[in-house]
């Protein structure tokens, strides 16, 4: 079910009515969120609900076990019911319809119980570590199998072939479950935070399951932290007209970015990237520029719709994009682009590797490793690894040049500072655009064709189309800068606001791309 | 009490904003379609109606005679002695949407025939939105009254979809044509009621906002209807004009829809031949770009192409194609331009002339 579909609109109207009617009953409301979220997710492929449910059970139990707690009787009953539903789905609609397909689940439960009994009695530091390891291994095994198995199998085969060994291909016909990278990182952050004593483990299973499956941000983020979102499931949500209005506006603005801007730029991008050898230099530039804005509008559009939808339900979801193309340095860029992922990588990977505390060289190593894994997180393909390496290199170069330090310490006159900022923004924007070329290109040949083809400024007939779709975005961003607020509309005069609302509404009605596109980040 | 005037003003402002928005950012063609229900259960042009079609490329007036035919005069059912009558059945292409009457296929064909000395009348019974099933019903109930010598059915890629959608006919287990419903009048009761109002008529001829909303809604409803009906492909063109857009690829047509269309054409041919009329099917090729067109004739069984006298002017259009030349309009509903109509008319005239069937008719001095 896509946000930009009629089905979702019907789903949300029905859901919201029930949600509103249950506004005084927390448990029922959480249960409604949980069931609706599973319905939302299962709309693509109900089989993959099993993976979310397994992660939910695993992290709920390990969270408790890390602090030496066991589920209470009602919790155990809830878990049993949950597992029974899981078993039913597995039996009803699995890869194989024989009764034996239930065996892996029974094995998982049986072995899990035995392992839990054993680990639970270990002395304190070992028990905590063991349970953390168990959770991480379970989640990464699921993620690794579904997302990376074929990639590594394929790469292994090719590497062997390079050194003269012929290995039979052993790739599997695996479908990538939508949003697996997002919810896996979300659930892992919960367990790691419990391990680090940053949050107390939840004892409310339904609230926890609803937190992990919360449909507005389930399939493409933002990757929420338990300490921010989970407590919101513990208390009754309040409805107020401001949240409803601003939430609806944010959701609609997100849809505008996706359907009107990103989807209308997609044909230009697809055409130019499909055969760059026949494109002029101007076309190639426009192709890269169009993708730069397509990916931004596609992803930030989803995030805005997710945040807006959640706000209408009384939830606050973290901001995920904050004018990223106005960044002066890569450090700033990663504080503005996909904030939930970059902060996740920083907190759980970069800092765990030692961050910048182990000397210059190790800092560089940590930066590179973090960005390589960040690249790989986006997908099982070498272009993402290359993009990660590129981002790591850029971070290292800027760090080596101490650009951030210089920016923090400079004491030039305001005008000079402004000009310097402008120059740095332009330079870094070009660096970012080149990064997107690596990200979007399916092969090294395509990258090479682009680089060789970019040999001067020529006019492209795609330019007016690009300008036509981008000017409202740029105008809105100018408002965001002017009011220094991500949502500047409430500060505008009423008449201007009405006109902006009408502009967005009519754009959605009449400028939407005819061939609806899936969100790019659904593949990650 | 002050609330209502304010609400009215805001609503009026919103509509005005929408109209201005559409005209600036997404101009659409104003293509009103004045059709009503004929007594034989399918659509017909509203007799004596006159209306304008306005697109960014052209503005034309459509005048319908008292018989529901796009013409400036009426026709007697009895044909003049020694004269040949050619009856055209088709949709908006044959009806001459987006071109003046003098540039329409029917008029150009008649001119060609007269110039060559053939005493022929071309009567255009085309109605926008028609599929083969509706053409067949019109032929049986109205067309034959005109005592045709030649019956020409237009063929276009949208016909298989329209034939399934209308549910006028179906196929039985043996693949034989069977009538399913007696009428197909989509949206006619509502449009009949609305057309009474001057404001509505003004809107459909002048408001781009109204036109855009109507087109979008109709497209949505059509796609929902199709998805509910069996034996149709999921990737259907949305209507007979918009599927001509450059970005469309090949839409798969279900074998059922094609088989149904073959049977309908065969039934029309039989009916024409029973009344001693020659039968032709003339394809309007599909436009992909200014220089690329495609024909569906290869999808027809070879013996059927010959049996039905199925003709396609594809080669003529391809020969005339040039990046600077428009054979189809591009900013309206993708109908043939005057040049496109002329090429098709010349082609068809040549085919008729070469076939020799016109020889028996009076030669004008």
Coordinates of N, CA and C in Angstrom, one line a residue, chain B residues 183-356:
Chain B
X183 N -28.6 -1.9 -24.2 CA -28.2 -0.5 -24.2 C -26.8 -0.3 -23.6
X184 N -26.2 0.7 -24.0 CA -24.9 1.2 -23.4 C -24.9 2.7 -23.5
X185 N -25.3 3.4 -22.5 CA -25.4 4.8 -22.5 C -24.6 5.4 -21.3
X186 N -23.3 5.3 -21.3 CA -22.5 5.7 -20.1 C -22.7 7.2 -19.8
X187 N -23.2 7.5 -18.7 CA -23.3 8.9 -18.2 C -24.3 9.7 -19.0
X188 N -25.1 9.1 -19.8 CA -26.0 9.9 -20.7 C -27.1 10.5 -19.9
X189 N -27.8 9.8 -18.9 CA -28.9 10.4 -18.2 C -28.4 11.7 -17.5
X190 N -27.2 11.6 -16.9 CA -26.7 12.8 -16.2 C -26.4 13.9 -17.2
X191 N -25.7 13.6 -18.3 CA -25.3 14.6 -19.2 C -26.5 15.2 -19.9
X192 N -27.6 14.4 -20.2 CA -28.8 14.9 -20.7 C -29.4 16.0 -19.8
X193 N -29.4 15.6 -18.5 CA -30.0 16.6 -17.6 C -29.2 17.8 -17.5
X194 N -27.8 17.7 -17.4 CA -27.0 18.8 -17.3 C -27.0 19.7 -18.5
X195 N -27.1 19.1 -19.7 CA -27.0 19.9 -20.9 C -28.2 20.9 -21.0
X196 N -29.2 20.7 -20.3 CA -30.3 21.6 -20.3 C -29.9 23.0 -19.8
X197 N -28.9 23.0 -19.0 CA -28.5 24.3 -18.3 C -27.5 25.1 -19.1
X198 N -27.8 26.3 -19.3 CA -26.9 27.2 -20.0 C -25.5 27.3 -19.4
X199 N -25.5 27.4 -18.0 CA -24.3 27.5 -17.3 C -23.4 26.3 -17.5
X200 N -24.0 25.1 -17.5 CA -23.2 23.9 -17.8 C -22.7 23.9 -19.2
X201 N -23.5 24.3 -20.1 CA -23.0 24.3 -21.5 C -21.8 25.3 -21.7
X202 N -22.0 26.4 -20.9 CA -20.9 27.4 -20.9 C -19.6 26.9 -20.3
X203 N -19.8 26.1 -19.2 CA -18.7 25.5 -18.5 C -17.9 24.6 -19.4
X204 N -18.6 23.7 -20.1 CA -17.9 22.6 -20.8 C -17.2 23.2 -22.1
X205 N -17.7 24.4 -22.5 CA -17.0 25.0 -23.7 C -15.9 26.0 -23.3
X206 N -16.0 26.4 -22.0 CA -15.1 27.5 -21.6 C -14.2 27.3 -20.4
X207 N -14.6 26.4 -19.5 CA -13.8 26.2 -18.3 C -12.8 25.0 -18.4
X208 N -11.5 25.4 -18.4 CA -10.5 24.3 -18.4 C -10.5 23.5 -17.1
X209 N -10.8 24.2 -16.0 CA -10.9 23.5 -14.7 C -11.9 22.4 -14.8
X210 N -13.1 22.8 -15.3 CA -14.2 21.8 -15.4 C -13.7 20.6 -16.3
X211 N -13.1 21.0 -17.4 CA -12.7 20.0 -18.4 C -11.7 19.0 -17.8
X212 N -10.8 19.6 -17.1 CA -9.7 18.7 -16.5 C -10.3 17.8 -15.4
X213 N -11.2 18.3 -14.6 CA -11.8 17.5 -13.6 C -12.7 16.4 -14.3
X214 N -13.4 16.8 -15.3 CA -14.2 15.8 -16.0 C -13.4 14.7 -16.6
X215 N -12.3 15.1 -17.2 CA -11.4 14.1 -17.9 C -10.8 13.1 -16.9
X216 N -10.3 13.7 -15.8 CA -9.7 12.9 -14.7 C -10.7 11.9 -14.1
X217 N -11.9 12.5 -13.8 CA -12.9 11.6 -13.2 C -13.3 10.5 -14.1
X218 N -13.6 10.9 -15.4 CA -14.0 9.8 -16.4 C -12.9 8.8 -16.5
X219 N -11.7 9.2 -16.5 CA -10.6 8.2 -16.7 C -10.5 7.3 -15.5
X220 N -10.7 7.9 -14.3 CA -10.7 7.1 -13.1 C -11.8 6.1 -13.1
X221 N -13.0 6.6 -13.4 CA -14.2 5.7 -13.4 C -14.0 4.6 -14.4
X222 N -13.5 4.9 -15.6 CA -13.3 3.9 -16.7 C -12.4 2.8 -16.2
X223 N -11.3 3.3 -15.5 CA -10.3 2.3 -15.1 C -10.9 1.4 -14.0
X224 N -11.7 2.0 -13.1 CA -12.3 1.2 -12.1 C -13.3 0.2 -12.7
X225 N -14.1 0.7 -13.7 CA -15.1 -0.2 -14.4 C -14.4 -1.4 -15.0
X226 N -13.3 -1.0 -15.7 CA -12.6 -2.1 -16.5 C -12.0 -3.1 -15.5
X227 N -11.4 -2.6 -14.4 CA -10.8 -3.6 -13.4 C -11.9 -4.5 -12.8
X228 N -13.1 -4.1 -12.8 CA -14.2 -4.9 -12.3 C -14.7 -6.0 -13.3
X229 N -14.4 -5.7 -14.5 CA -14.9 -6.6 -15.6 C -13.9 -7.6 -16.0
X230 N -14.4 -8.8 -16.2 CA -13.5 -9.9 -16.6 C -12.9 -9.8 -18.0
X231 N -12.0 -10.6 -18.3 CA -11.5 -10.8 -19.6 C -10.8 -9.5 -20.2
X232 N -10.4 -8.6 -19.3 CA -9.7 -7.5 -19.9 C -8.3 -7.4 -19.3
X233 N -7.5 -6.7 -20.0 CA -6.1 -6.6 -19.5 C -6.1 -5.5 -18.4
X234 N -5.1 -5.5 -17.6 CA -5.0 -4.5 -16.5 C -4.4 -3.2 -17.1
X235 N -3.7 -3.3 -18.1 CA -3.0 -2.1 -18.6 C -3.7 -1.6 -19.8
X236 N -4.8 -1.0 -19.5 CA -5.6 -0.5 -20.6 C -5.4 1.0 -20.9
X237 N -5.5 1.4 -22.1 CA -5.5 2.8 -22.4 C -6.7 3.5 -21.7
X238 N -6.5 4.7 -21.3 CA -7.6 5.3 -20.5 C -8.7 5.8 -21.3
X239 N -8.4 6.3 -22.5 CA -9.5 6.6 -23.4 C -8.9 6.7 -24.8
X240 N -9.8 7.0 -25.7 CA -9.4 6.8 -27.1 C -8.4 7.9 -27.5
X241 N -8.3 8.9 -26.8 CA -7.4 9.9 -27.2 C -6.0 9.9 -26.4
X242 N -6.2 9.8 -25.1 CA -5.0 10.0 -24.3 C -4.0 8.9 -24.4
X243 N -4.4 7.7 -24.9 CA -3.4 6.6 -25.0 C -2.5 6.9 -26.1
X244 N -2.7 8.0 -26.9 CA -1.9 8.3 -28.0 C -0.6 9.0 -27.5
X245 N -0.6 9.3 -26.2 CA 0.5 10.1 -25.8 C 1.9 9.4 -26.0
X246 N 2.9 10.3 -26.1 CA 4.2 9.8 -26.5 C 4.8 8.7 -25.5
X247 N 4.4 8.9 -24.3 CA 5.0 8.0 -23.3 C 4.5 6.6 -23.2
X248 N 3.3 6.4 -23.9 CA 2.7 5.1 -23.7 C 3.5 4.0 -24.5
X249 N 3.6 2.9 -24.0 CA 4.2 1.8 -24.6 C 3.1 0.9 -25.2
X250 N 3.4 -0.4 -25.4 CA 2.4 -1.3 -25.9 C 1.5 -1.8 -24.8
X251 N 0.2 -1.6 -24.9 CA -0.7 -2.1 -24.0 C -1.2 -3.4 -24.4
X252 N -1.1 -4.4 -23.6 CA -1.5 -5.8 -24.0 C -3.0 -5.8 -24.0
X253 N -3.5 -6.4 -25.1 CA -5.0 -6.5 -25.3 C -5.3 -8.0 -25.1
X254 N -6.3 -8.3 -24.3 CA -6.6 -9.7 -24.0 C -7.1 -10.4 -25.3
X255 N -6.8 -11.7 -25.4 CA -7.2 -12.4 -26.6 C -8.8 -12.4 -26.7
X256 N -9.4 -12.3 -25.6 CA -10.9 -12.3 -25.6 C -11.4 -11.0 -26.3
X257 N -10.7 -9.9 -25.9 CA -11.1 -8.6 -26.5 C -10.9 -8.6 -28.0
X258 N -9.8 -9.1 -28.4 CA -9.5 -9.2 -29.8 C -10.5 -10.1 -30.6
X259 N -10.8 -11.2 -30.0 CA -11.7 -12.2 -30.6 C -13.1 -11.6 -30.7
X260 N -13.5 -10.9 -29.7 CA -14.8 -10.2 -29.7 C -14.9 -9.2 -30.8
X261 N -13.8 -8.5 -30.9 CA -13.8 -7.4 -32.0 C -13.8 -8.0 -33.4
X262 N -13.1 -9.1 -33.6 CA -13.1 -9.8 -34.9 C -14.6 -10.2 -35.2
X263 N -15.2 -10.8 -34.2 CA -16.6 -11.3 -34.5 C -17.5 -10.1 -34.8
X264 N -17.3 -9.0 -34.1 CA -18.2 -7.8 -34.3 C -18.0 -7.3 -35.7
X265 N -16.7 -7.3 -36.2 CA -16.5 -6.8 -37.5 C -17.1 -7.7 -38.6
X266 N -17.0 -9.0 -38.3 CA -17.5 -10.0 -39.2 C -19.0 -9.9 -39.3
X267 N -19.7 -9.6 -38.1 CA -21.1 -9.4 -38.1 C -21.5 -8.2 -38.9
X268 N -20.7 -7.1 -38.8 CA -21.0 -5.9 -39.5 C -20.9 -6.1 -41.0
X269 N -19.9 -6.9 -41.3 CA -19.6 -7.2 -42.8 C -20.8 -8.0 -43.3
X270 N -21.2 -9.0 -42.6 CA -22.4 -9.8 -43.0 C -23.6 -9.0 -43.2
X271 N -23.8 -8.1 -42.3 CA -25.0 -7.3 -42.3 C -24.9 -6.4 -43.6
X272 N -23.8 -5.8 -43.8 CA -23.6 -4.9 -45.0 C -23.8 -5.7 -46.3
X273 N -23.2 -6.9 -46.3 CA -23.3 -7.6 -47.5 C -24.7 -8.1 -47.8
X274 N -25.5 -8.4 -46.7 CA -26.9 -8.8 -46.9 C -27.7 -7.7 -47.5
X275 N -27.2 -6.5 -47.3 CA -27.9 -5.3 -47.9 C -27.1 -4.8 -49.2
X276 N -26.3 -5.7 -49.7 CA -25.6 -5.4 -51.0 C -24.6 -4.3 -50.9
X277 N -24.1 -4.1 -49.8 CA -23.1 -3.1 -49.6 C -21.7 -3.7 -49.4
X278 N -20.7 -3.0 -50.0 CA -19.3 -3.4 -49.8 C -18.9 -3.0 -48.4
X279 N -18.0 -3.8 -47.8 CA -17.6 -3.5 -46.5 C -16.1 -3.3 -46.4
X280 N -15.7 -2.2 -45.7 CA -14.3 -1.9 -45.5 C -14.0 -1.6 -44.0
X281 N -12.8 -2.0 -43.6 CA -12.4 -1.5 -42.3 C -11.1 -0.7 -42.5
X282 N -11.2 0.5 -42.0 CA -10.0 1.4 -42.2 C -9.4 1.8 -40.8
X283 N -8.2 1.4 -40.7 CA -7.5 1.7 -39.4 C -7.0 3.1 -39.3
X284 N -7.1 3.7 -38.1 CA -6.3 4.9 -37.8 C -5.2 4.5 -37.0
X285 N -4.0 4.5 -37.5 CA -2.8 4.0 -36.8 C -2.6 4.8 -35.5
X286 N -1.9 4.1 -34.6 CA -1.6 4.6 -33.3 C -0.4 5.5 -33.4
X287 N -0.5 6.7 -32.7 CA 0.7 7.6 -32.7 C 1.6 7.4 -31.5
X288 N 2.8 7.3 -31.7 CA 3.8 7.1 -30.6 C 4.6 8.4 -30.4
X289 N 4.9 9.0 -31.6 CA 5.6 10.3 -31.5 C 5.3 10.9 -32.9
X290 N 5.9 12.1 -33.0 CA 5.6 12.8 -34.3 C 6.0 12.0 -35.5
X291 N 7.0 11.1 -35.4 CA 7.4 10.4 -36.6 C 7.2 8.9 -36.4
X292 N 6.6 8.5 -35.3 CA 6.4 7.0 -35.1 C 4.9 6.7 -34.9
X293 N 4.5 5.7 -35.7 CA 3.1 5.2 -35.7 C 3.2 3.7 -35.7
X294 N 2.1 3.1 -35.2 CA 2.0 1.7 -35.4 C 0.6 1.2 -35.8
X295 N 0.6 0.1 -36.3 CA -0.7 -0.5 -36.8 C -1.0 -1.8 -36.0
X296 N -2.3 -2.0 -35.9 CA -2.7 -3.3 -35.2 C -3.0 -4.3 -36.2
X297 N -2.9 -4.0 -37.5 CA -3.3 -5.0 -38.5 C -2.5 -6.3 -38.3
X298 N -1.2 -6.3 -38.0 CA -0.5 -7.5 -37.8 C -1.1 -8.4 -36.8
X299 N -1.9 -7.9 -35.9 CA -2.5 -8.7 -34.8 C -3.7 -9.5 -35.3
X300 N -4.2 -9.1 -36.5 CA -5.3 -9.8 -37.1 C -4.9 -11.0 -37.9
X301 N -5.7 -12.1 -37.8 CA -5.3 -13.2 -38.7 C -5.3 -12.8 -40.1
X302 N -4.4 -13.3 -40.9 CA -4.1 -12.8 -42.3 C -5.4 -13.0 -43.1
X303 N -6.1 -14.1 -43.0 CA -7.3 -14.3 -43.8 C -8.4 -13.3 -43.5
X304 N -8.4 -12.9 -42.2 CA -9.4 -11.9 -41.8 C -9.1 -10.5 -42.4
X305 N -7.9 -10.2 -42.5 CA -7.5 -8.9 -43.0 C -8.0 -8.8 -44.5
X306 N -7.9 -9.9 -45.2 CA -8.3 -9.9 -46.6 C -9.8 -9.9 -46.7
X307 N -10.4 -10.8 -45.8 CA -11.9 -11.0 -45.9 C -12.6 -9.7 -45.5
X308 N -12.0 -9.0 -44.5 CA -12.7 -7.7 -44.0 C -12.3 -6.5 -44.8
X309 N -11.4 -6.7 -45.8 CA -10.9 -5.6 -46.5 C -10.3 -4.5 -45.5
X310 N -9.5 -5.0 -44.6 CA -8.9 -4.2 -43.6 C -7.7 -3.4 -44.2
X311 N -7.8 -2.1 -44.1 CA -6.8 -1.3 -44.7 C -6.1 -0.4 -43.6
X312 N -4.9 -0.2 -43.8 CA -4.2 0.8 -42.9 C -3.3 1.8 -43.7
X313 N -3.5 3.0 -43.4 CA -2.7 4.0 -44.1 C -1.3 4.2 -43.4
X314 N -0.9 3.2 -42.6 CA 0.4 3.3 -41.9 C 1.6 3.8 -42.8
X315 N 1.7 3.1 -43.9 CA 2.9 3.4 -44.8 C 2.8 4.9 -45.3
X316 N 1.6 5.4 -45.5 CA 1.4 6.7 -46.0 C 1.8 7.7 -44.9
X317 N 1.4 7.4 -43.7 CA 1.7 8.3 -42.6 C 3.2 8.3 -42.4
X318 N 3.8 7.1 -42.4 CA 5.2 7.0 -42.2 C 6.0 7.7 -43.2
X319 N 5.5 7.6 -44.5 CA 6.3 8.3 -45.5 C 6.2 9.8 -45.4
X320 N 5.1 10.3 -44.8 CA 5.0 11.8 -44.7 C 5.6 12.3 -43.4
X321 N 5.9 11.4 -42.5 CA 6.4 11.8 -41.2 C 7.7 12.6 -41.2
X322 N 7.7 13.6 -40.4 CA 8.9 14.5 -40.4 C 8.8 15.2 -39.0
X323 N 10.0 15.4 -38.4 CA 10.0 16.1 -37.1 C 9.3 17.4 -37.1
X324 N 9.3 18.1 -38.3 CA 8.7 19.4 -38.3 C 7.2 19.4 -38.7
X325 N 6.7 18.2 -39.0 CA 5.3 18.1 -39.5 C 4.4 17.3 -38.5
X326 N 3.3 17.9 -38.2 CA 2.3 17.3 -37.3 C 1.2 16.6 -38.1
X327 N 1.2 15.3 -37.9 CA 0.1 14.5 -38.6 C -1.1 14.3 -37.6
X328 N -0.7 14.4 -36.3 CA -1.7 14.3 -35.2 C -1.4 15.5 -34.3
X329 N -2.5 16.0 -33.7 CA -2.3 17.1 -32.8 C -1.7 16.5 -31.5
X330 N -1.0 17.4 -30.9 CA -0.1 17.0 -29.7 C -0.5 17.6 -28.4
X331 N -1.3 18.7 -28.4 CA -1.7 19.3 -27.1 C -3.1 19.2 -26.8
X332 N -3.9 18.6 -27.7 CA -5.3 18.4 -27.5 C -5.5 16.9 -27.1
X333 N -6.3 16.3 -27.9 CA -6.6 14.9 -27.7 C -6.0 14.0 -28.8
X334 N -5.0 14.4 -29.4 CA -4.2 13.6 -30.3 C -5.0 13.0 -31.5
X335 N -5.9 13.9 -32.0 CA -6.6 13.5 -33.3 C -5.8 13.9 -34.5
X336 N -6.2 13.5 -35.6 CA -5.5 13.8 -36.9 C -5.6 15.3 -37.2
X337 N -4.5 15.8 -37.7 CA -4.5 17.2 -38.1 C -5.2 17.3 -39.5
X338 N -5.4 18.5 -40.1 CA -6.0 18.5 -41.4 C -5.1 17.7 -42.4
X339 N -3.8 17.8 -42.2 CA -2.9 17.1 -43.1 C -3.0 15.6 -42.9
X340 N -3.1 15.2 -41.7 CA -3.3 13.7 -41.3 C -4.6 13.2 -42.0
X341 N -5.7 14.0 -41.8 CA -7.0 13.6 -42.4 C -6.8 13.5 -43.9
X342 N -6.1 14.5 -44.5 CA -6.0 14.5 -46.0 C -5.3 13.2 -46.4
X343 N -4.2 12.9 -45.7 CA -3.4 11.7 -46.1 C -4.2 10.4 -46.1
X344 N -5.0 10.3 -45.0 CA -5.9 9.1 -44.8 C -7.0 9.1 -45.9
X345 N -7.6 10.3 -46.1 CA -8.6 10.4 -47.1 C -8.1 10.0 -48.5
X346 N -6.9 10.6 -48.9 CA -6.3 10.3 -50.2 C -6.0 8.8 -50.3
X347 N -5.5 8.2 -49.2 CA -5.1 6.8 -49.2 C -6.4 6.0 -49.5
X348 N -7.4 6.3 -48.7 CA -8.6 5.5 -48.8 C -9.3 5.6 -50.2
X349 N -9.3 6.9 -50.7 CA -9.8 7.1 -52.0 C -9.1 6.3 -53.1
X350 N -7.8 6.3 -52.9 CA -7.0 5.5 -53.9 C -7.3 4.0 -53.9
X351 N -7.5 3.5 -52.6 CA -7.9 2.1 -52.5 C -9.2 1.8 -53.1
X352 N -10.2 2.7 -52.9 CA -11.5 2.5 -53.5 C -11.4 2.6 -55.0
X353 N -10.7 3.6 -55.5 CA -10.5 3.8 -56.9 C -9.9 2.5 -57.6
X354 N -8.8 2.1 -56.9 CA -8.1 0.9 -57.5 C -8.9 -0.4 -57.5
X355 N -9.8 -0.5 -56.5 CA -10.6 -1.7 -56.3 C -11.6 -1.9 -57.5
X356 N -12.0 -0.8 -58.1 CA -12.9 -0.9 -59.2 C -14.4 -0.9 -58.9

